[in-house]
Amino acid sequence: MKDIAQRAGVSESAVSFALNDRPGVSAITRDRIRRVAEQLGWHPSTAARALSGEGSATVGLVVARPAANLGVDSFFLQLISGIQEVLAERRLGLLFQVVEDVPAECAVYRRWWAERRVDGVLVVDPRTDDPRARLLDELGLPGVVIGALPGSDTGPHPGLSQVRADDAGAMAAIVGRLHELGHRRIVHIAGLPSLAHTDRRIRSLRIEADRRGLPEVRSVTTDYSDTEGAAVTRRVLEQDTPPTAIVYDNDVMAAAGVAVTAGLGLRVPDDVSVVSWEDSALCRLTAPWLTALSRDTVAFGRLAAGELTALLDGGTAHTVQVPLPRLIERGSTAGVNGGQGSQGSHGSS
């Protein structure tokens, strides 16, 4: 700071005002100080800013899922890519941690808050009974919930914004399309039952089944892994009245399900149609190519990070609804009575 003051011909306090965007210096002086700072290769010290109460220039992301399952989940990889794009533009760091469960996640938030490690957090996987929103309120830690808290819009959490996905609408669209193709026995192989979006998908499936008079439609929950996805697929296909269509909550389980189906001597889509909730390269490496819900997950991450930076800039919390995902039909879905319900293995609609 002393070097910058000497080079710019101003006081050290003027340098502090200019570099920390505080009033007290003219626009011309501020620009001159910043030019000198750039020439000298100055960068703000995150540690010093935290000690002075000016923020850490870092945001946090904690994921409470088994690390082994997370490593093959394309959704999180794309989501973090989008988040990082926005944070890099703002020169904000991302502090990332994987924990076993929500209590461990809450402990991380308390520690980060006490140590002033982060200025705000991104919260993923809202639960049906979620303590994290209340905790962040108590700590006064700004955050963005990626997904949606159960039964709420912005709710009673003034420091939390939400980026919501329409899981119910997406499930209704899938069921509607399978119904058009003649499917009456549909099994939804879902993810973790404690997640709010799993609950919304299951409830939407039941509502659509009741509305269309489909008693042989149901959901089975799993841990999202290929192992459990394969095991449940085998179990439902070996029943006396197996499903004619299976909807998987992620691409990994869908690919595992196709392999199990082939191992049982059945064909996709002639004997059973398959739909993946997430689209990815894996859906186009499976034979046949998988019909899937497609959404721009990288843009989802950018939006969430943008909402968090807006809160850090003093904005108010609010809820943003992302567009409804598009169902891309490929070779894994067809009509029950032999009518082709896709555009071929490489087609889409």
mmCIF file of C-alpha atoms in Angstrom, residues 35 66 84 91 98 130 151 158 164 189 227 266 271 303:
data_model
loop_
_atom_site.group_PDB
_atom_site.id
_atom_site.type_symbol
_atom_site.label_atom_id
_atom_site.label_comp_id
_atom_site.label_asym_id
_atom_site.label_seq_id
_atom_site.Cartn_x
_atom_site.Cartn_y
_atom_site.Cartn_z
ATOM 1 C CA ARG A 35 -3.628 1.868 -12.651
ATOM 2 C CA PRO A 66 -21.110 -40.860 -0.994
ATOM 3 C CA GLN A 84 -16.871 -21.862 -11.772
ATOM 4 C CA ARG A 91 -12.310 -13.544 -9.080
ATOM 5 C CA VAL A 98 -17.810 -33.780 0.221
ATOM 6 C CA ASP A 130 -34.133 -29.776 5.614
ATOM 7 C CA GLY A 151 -43.416 -26.457 -0.162
ATOM 8 C CA PRO A 158 -34.581 -13.817 3.777
ATOM 9 C CA ARG A 164 -35.952 -24.145 -9.017
ATOM 10 C CA ILE A 189 -36.371 -46.144 -10.581
ATOM 11 C CA THR A 227 -25.273 -51.170 -8.655
ATOM 12 C CA LEU A 266 -34.877 -58.851 -23.428
ATOM 13 C CA ASP A 271 -39.644 -55.534 -24.769
ATOM 14 C CA LEU A 303 -27.518 -19.038 -12.958
#
